[in-house]
Each structure stands twice: as C-alpha cells, then as structure tokens.
PDB file of C-alpha atoms in Angstrom:
ATOM      1  CA  UNK A   1      13.536 -20.790  30.076  1.00  0.00           C
ATOM      2  CA  UNK A   2      10.758 -18.970  28.465  1.00  0.00           C
ATOM      3  CA  UNK A   3       7.365 -19.785  29.682  1.00  0.00           C
ATOM      4  CA  UNK A   4       4.814 -18.796  26.978  1.00  0.00           C
ATOM      5  CA  UNK A   5       1.918 -18.972  29.400  1.00  0.00           C
ATOM      6  CA  UNK A   6       3.332 -15.893  31.066  1.00  0.00           C
ATOM      7  CA  UNK A   7       2.392 -13.829  27.967  1.00  0.00           C
ATOM      8  CA  UNK A   8      -1.062 -14.998  27.719  1.00  0.00           C
ATOM      9  CA  UNK A   9      -2.626 -12.688  30.223  1.00  0.00           C
ATOM     10  CA  UNK A  10      -1.050  -9.478  28.390  1.00  0.00           C
ATOM     11  CA  UNK A  11      -2.357 -10.846  24.937  1.00  0.00           C
ATOM     12  CA  UNK A  12      -5.073  -8.192  24.453  1.00  0.00           C
ATOM     13  CA  UNK A  13      -2.337  -5.392  25.343  1.00  0.00           C
ATOM     14  CA  UNK A  14       0.347  -6.721  23.124  1.00  0.00           C
ATOM     15  CA  UNK A  15      -2.413  -7.174  20.317  1.00  0.00           C
ATOM     16  CA  UNK A  16      -3.151  -3.361  20.627  1.00  0.00           C
ATOM     17  CA  UNK A  17       0.407  -2.600  20.324  1.00  0.00           C
ATOM     18  CA  UNK A  18       0.919  -4.746  17.041  1.00  0.00           C
ATOM     19  CA  UNK A  19      -2.173  -3.153  15.780  1.00  0.00           C
ATOM     20  CA  UNK A  20      -1.079   0.365  16.455  1.00  0.00           C
ATOM     21  CA  UNK A  21       2.237  -0.324  14.878  1.00  0.00           C
ATOM     22  CA  UNK A  22       0.727  -1.757  11.891  1.00  0.00           C
ATOM     23  CA  UNK A  23      -1.513   1.480  11.381  1.00  0.00           C
ATOM     24  CA  UNK A  24       1.442   3.730  12.017  1.00  0.00           C
ATOM     25  CA  UNK A  25       3.755   1.715   9.441  1.00  0.00           C
ATOM     26  CA  UNK A  26       1.023   1.504   6.663  1.00  0.00           C
ATOM     27  CA  UNK A  27      -0.183   5.085   7.063  1.00  0.00           C
ATOM     28  CA  UNK A  28       3.429   6.048   6.619  1.00  0.00           C
ATOM     29  CA  UNK A  29       4.393   3.837   3.754  1.00  0.00           C
ATOM     30  CA  UNK A  30       1.282   5.081   1.784  1.00  0.00           C
ATOM     31  CA  UNK A  31       1.851   8.671   2.498  1.00  0.00           C
ATOM     32  CA  UNK A  32       5.476   8.301   1.882  1.00  0.00           C
ATOM     33  CA  UNK A  33       4.928   6.520  -1.455  1.00  0.00           C
ATOM     34  CA  UNK A  34       2.610   9.302  -2.828  1.00  0.00           C
ATOM     35  CA  UNK A  35       4.989  11.952  -1.560  1.00  0.00           C
ATOM     36  CA  UNK A  36       8.133   9.812  -3.093  1.00  0.00           C
ATOM     37  CA  UNK A  37       6.166  10.143  -6.390  1.00  0.00           C
ATOM     38  CA  UNK A  38       6.153  13.797  -6.259  1.00  0.00           C
ATOM     39  CA  UNK A  39       9.958  13.959  -5.045  1.00  0.00           C
ATOM     40  CA  UNK A  40      10.840  11.675  -8.084  1.00  0.00           C
ATOM     41  CA  UNK A  41       8.904  14.052 -10.453  1.00  0.00           C
ATOM     42  CA  UNK A  42      10.823  16.884  -8.820  1.00  0.00           C
ATOM     43  CA  UNK A  43      14.012  15.183  -9.470  1.00  0.00           C
ATOM     44  CA  UNK A  44      13.192  14.660 -13.000  1.00  0.00           C
ATOM     45  CA  UNK A  45      12.123  18.144 -13.662  1.00  0.00           C
ATOM     46  CA  UNK A  46      13.636  20.299 -16.113  1.00  0.00           C
ATOM     47  CA  UNK A  47      13.019  23.326 -13.868  1.00  0.00           C
ATOM     48  CA  UNK A  48      16.279  23.987 -11.771  1.00  0.00           C
ATOM     49  CA  UNK A  49      14.423  25.575  -8.630  1.00  0.00           C
ATOM     50  CA  UNK A  50      12.020  22.392  -8.411  1.00  0.00           C
ATOM     51  CA  UNK A  51      15.091  19.857  -9.110  1.00  0.00           C
ATOM     52  CA  UNK A  52      17.385  21.696  -6.345  1.00  0.00           C
ATOM     53  CA  UNK A  53      14.460  21.629  -3.890  1.00  0.00           C
ATOM     54  CA  UNK A  54      13.839  17.975  -4.336  1.00  0.00           C
ATOM     55  CA  UNK A  55      17.623  17.023  -4.057  1.00  0.00           C
ATOM     56  CA  UNK A  56      17.847  19.116  -1.054  1.00  0.00           C
ATOM     57  CA  UNK A  57      14.825  17.480   0.486  1.00  0.00           C
ATOM     58  CA  UNK A  58      16.295  13.986  -0.359  1.00  0.00           C
ATOM     59  CA  UNK A  59      19.873  15.039   0.964  1.00  0.00           C
ATOM     60  CA  UNK A  60      18.365  16.315   4.238  1.00  0.00           C
ATOM     61  CA  UNK A  61      16.207  13.267   5.008  1.00  0.00           C
ATOM     62  CA  UNK A  62      18.942  10.587   3.684  1.00  0.00           C
ATOM     63  CA  UNK A  63      21.528  12.302   5.650  1.00  0.00           C
ATOM     64  CA  UNK A  64      19.905  12.651   9.041  1.00  0.00           C
ATOM     65  CA  UNK A  65      19.058   9.726  11.216  1.00  0.00           C
ATOM     66  CA  UNK A  66      15.422   8.814  11.619  1.00  0.00           C
ATOM     67  CA  UNK A  67      15.371   9.455  15.278  1.00  0.00           C
ATOM     68  CA  UNK A  68      16.571  13.077  14.841  1.00  0.00           C
ATOM     69  CA  UNK A  69      13.826  13.644  12.489  1.00  0.00           C
ATOM     70  CA  UNK A  70      11.412  12.324  14.944  1.00  0.00           C
ATOM     71  CA  UNK A  71      12.674  14.494  17.839  1.00  0.00           C
ATOM     72  CA  UNK A  72      12.559  17.461  15.234  1.00  0.00           C
ATOM     73  CA  UNK A  73       9.125  16.825  14.317  1.00  0.00           C
ATOM     74  CA  UNK A  74       7.670  16.067  17.922  1.00  0.00           C
ATOM     75  CA  UNK A  75       9.615  18.751  19.881  1.00  0.00           C
ATOM     76  CA  UNK A  76      10.429  21.490  17.169  1.00  0.00           C
ATOM     77  CA  UNK A  77       7.358  21.923  15.456  1.00  0.00           C
ATOM     78  CA  UNK A  78       5.377  23.232  18.765  1.00  0.00           C
ATOM     79  CA  UNK A  79       7.832  26.005  18.884  1.00  0.00           C
ATOM     80  CA  UNK A  80       6.334  27.311  15.905  1.00  0.00           C
ATOM     81  CA  UNK A  81       2.602  26.781  16.919  1.00  0.00           C
ATOM     82  CA  UNK A  82       2.285  23.120  15.310  1.00  0.00           C
ATOM     83  CA  UNK A  83       1.395  20.662  17.862  1.00  0.00           C
ATOM     84  CA  UNK A  84       1.015  17.133  16.906  1.00  0.00           C
ATOM     85  CA  UNK A  85       0.198  14.035  18.880  1.00  0.00           C
ATOM     86  CA  UNK A  86       2.897  11.393  19.353  1.00  0.00           C
ATOM     87  CA  UNK A  87       1.080   8.982  16.883  1.00  0.00           C
ATOM     88  CA  UNK A  88       0.758  11.844  14.336  1.00  0.00           C
ATOM     89  CA  UNK A  89       4.228  12.926  14.430  1.00  0.00           C
ATOM     90  CA  UNK A  90       5.693   9.429  14.166  1.00  0.00           C
ATOM     91  CA  UNK A  91       3.369   8.935  10.908  1.00  0.00           C
ATOM     92  CA  UNK A  92       4.515  12.334   9.709  1.00  0.00           C
ATOM     93  CA  UNK A  93       8.163  11.813  10.204  1.00  0.00           C
ATOM     94  CA  UNK A  94       8.047   8.308   9.031  1.00  0.00           C
ATOM     95  CA  UNK A  95       6.455   9.243   5.831  1.00  0.00           C
ATOM     96  CA  UNK A  96       8.832  12.196   5.213  1.00  0.00           C
ATOM     97  CA  UNK A  97      11.730   9.867   5.597  1.00  0.00           C
ATOM     98  CA  UNK A  98      10.076   7.138   3.647  1.00  0.00           C
ATOM     99  CA  UNK A  99       9.399   9.590   0.677  1.00  0.00           C
ATOM    100  CA  UNK A 100      13.083  10.543   0.371  1.00  0.00           C
ATOM    101  CA  UNK A 101      13.978   7.215  -0.216  1.00  0.00           C
ATOM    102  CA  UNK A 102      11.083   6.150  -2.187  1.00  0.00           C
ATOM    103  CA  UNK A 103      12.008   9.145  -4.560  1.00  0.00           C
ATOM    104  CA  UNK A 104      15.510   7.980  -5.196  1.00  0.00           C
ATOM    105  CA  UNK A 105      14.348   4.482  -6.021  1.00  0.00           C
ATOM    106  CA  UNK A 106      11.707   5.625  -8.276  1.00  0.00           C
ATOM    107  CA  UNK A 107      14.284   7.959 -10.135  1.00  0.00           C
ATOM    108  CA  UNK A 108      16.381   5.224 -10.759  1.00  0.00           C
ATOM    109  CA  UNK A 109      13.578   3.499 -12.401  1.00  0.00           C
ATOM    110  CA  UNK A 110      12.903   6.542 -14.559  1.00  0.00           C
ATOM    111  CA  UNK A 111      16.802   6.436 -15.608  1.00  0.00           C
ATOM    112  CA  UNK A 112      16.603   3.016 -16.720  1.00  0.00           C
ATOM    113  CA  UNK A 113      13.652   3.420 -19.421  1.00  0.00           C
ATOM    114  CA  UNK A 114      14.768   3.689 -22.772  1.00  0.00           C
ATOM    115  CA  UNK A 115      14.891   7.135 -24.324  1.00  0.00           C
ATOM    116  CA  UNK A 116      13.161   5.495 -27.597  1.00  0.00           C
ATOM    117  CA  UNK A 117       9.919   5.106 -25.521  1.00  0.00           C
ATOM    118  CA  UNK A 118       9.698   8.885 -24.792  1.00  0.00           C
ATOM    119  CA  UNK A 119      10.459   9.824 -28.428  1.00  0.00           C
ATOM    120  CA  UNK A 120       7.862   7.253 -29.661  1.00  0.00           C
ATOM    121  CA  UNK A 121       5.413   8.906 -27.413  1.00  0.00           C
ATOM    122  CA  UNK A 122       6.144  12.366 -28.421  1.00  0.00           C
ATOM    123  CA  UNK A 123       5.721  11.171 -32.066  1.00  0.00           C
ATOM    124  CA  UNK A 124       2.495   9.771 -31.501  1.00  0.00           C
ATOM    125  CA  UNK A 125       1.184  13.137 -30.025  1.00  0.00           C
ATOM    126  CA  UNK A 126       1.302  12.347 -26.243  1.00  0.00           C
ATOM    127  CA  UNK A 127       1.719  15.477 -24.079  1.00  0.00           C
ATOM    128  CA  UNK A 128       4.521  15.205 -21.484  1.00  0.00           C
ATOM    129  CA  UNK A 129       1.874  14.491 -18.810  1.00  0.00           C
ATOM    130  CA  UNK A 130       0.320  11.565 -20.739  1.00  0.00           C
ATOM    131  CA  UNK A 131       3.739  10.213 -21.513  1.00  0.00           C
ATOM    132  CA  UNK A 132       4.391  10.511 -17.522  1.00  0.00           C
ATOM    133  CA  UNK A 133       1.143   8.682 -16.362  1.00  0.00           C
ATOM    134  CA  UNK A 134       0.694   6.255 -19.301  1.00  0.00           C
ATOM    135  CA  UNK A 135       4.054   5.207 -20.253  1.00  0.00           C
ATOM    136  CA  UNK A 136       6.758   5.856 -17.597  1.00  0.00           C
ATOM    137  CA  UNK A 137       4.691   5.671 -14.228  1.00  0.00           C
ATOM    138  CA  UNK A 138       3.374   2.165 -14.988  1.00  0.00           C
ATOM    139  CA  UNK A 139       6.686   0.890 -16.169  1.00  0.00           C
ATOM    140  CA  UNK A 140       8.732   2.406 -13.510  1.00  0.00           C
ATOM    141  CA  UNK A 141       6.149   1.124 -10.649  1.00  0.00           C
ATOM    142  CA  UNK A 142       6.204  -2.485 -12.021  1.00  0.00           C
ATOM    143  CA  UNK A 143       9.945  -2.597 -12.232  1.00  0.00           C
ATOM    144  CA  UNK A 144      10.803  -1.044  -8.776  1.00  0.00           C
ATOM    145  CA  UNK A 145       8.300  -2.755  -6.796  1.00  0.00           C
ATOM    146  CA  UNK A 146      11.053  -4.771  -5.204  1.00  0.00           C
ATOM    147  CA  UNK A 147      12.665  -1.694  -4.224  1.00  0.00           C
ATOM    148  CA  UNK A 148       9.515  -0.253  -2.797  1.00  0.00           C
ATOM    149  CA  UNK A 149       8.210  -3.186  -0.854  1.00  0.00           C
TER     150      UNK A 149
END
C-alpha cells in the first residue's frame, strides 16, 4: 500500500526535479518552434539546395530515436571540441528533434492554404516576405495550434 507521508520529506528535492524538467521542456519547445518555422520555410523554398537540406534534416531527426540523438549530442560533440553541460545538451537535442516535427506540422498547414490568397496578395502588391509574415504565417499558426501544443 502506498503511503503519501513517506514522500513528504523528499518534497523539496522532487520540486527541484519538476522545475528542472519544466525549464528544459519549455526551453526546448520554444527553441524547437522557432527552428521549426525555419525548417518549414526551407521545406517550402523554391531553391533546391535549401529544400533538400531541410528535407534531409527532417528525415534524419524523424528517422532516428531521440535517445540516439541525445547520446550523439552529449558524447560526440566533445570529440570535435564542443562540450555541453548535460542540461544544455538535453535542451539542444530536444529542440532539434522538436524542430523537425514542428517543421512538418507547419508545412502541412502551408499546403492547406488556398492558392487564391497568395494570388490576391501578389495582386495587391505584397512582396513574398510580406505575404509570408502577414497572410500565411498567422493562418498556419492559428490552424496548426492543435498540432503544435
């Protein structure tokens, strides 16, 4: 039978662990979402090299287990002179992994936008960058928030 009173003396240590987990998770999610936008833009790029680099990135990170990615980042980077603390390595690995998935989710959102909106933006004189930031991104973010959460 579980006795909750046994846990009370260890509550401060458990709270530190919970707060550390939240800090690592939130940091990785925010960084991953920002990188995911960049990956999404790369996946929708007309330049072949940018498209293929983004596609290769997504294929690698979606095709390898997260544990392998964590081990590679923590143990392989020091061999090339980059040493990270365990927490920073975890944030880095989780953010890179999250970015691949977020990039795919956001790309699906871009594909569902009607082509007529982009044509209308071009007719109104919007530059491609203005179309991206003022028309496409707000809609994609609003429609894909369930996949991002």
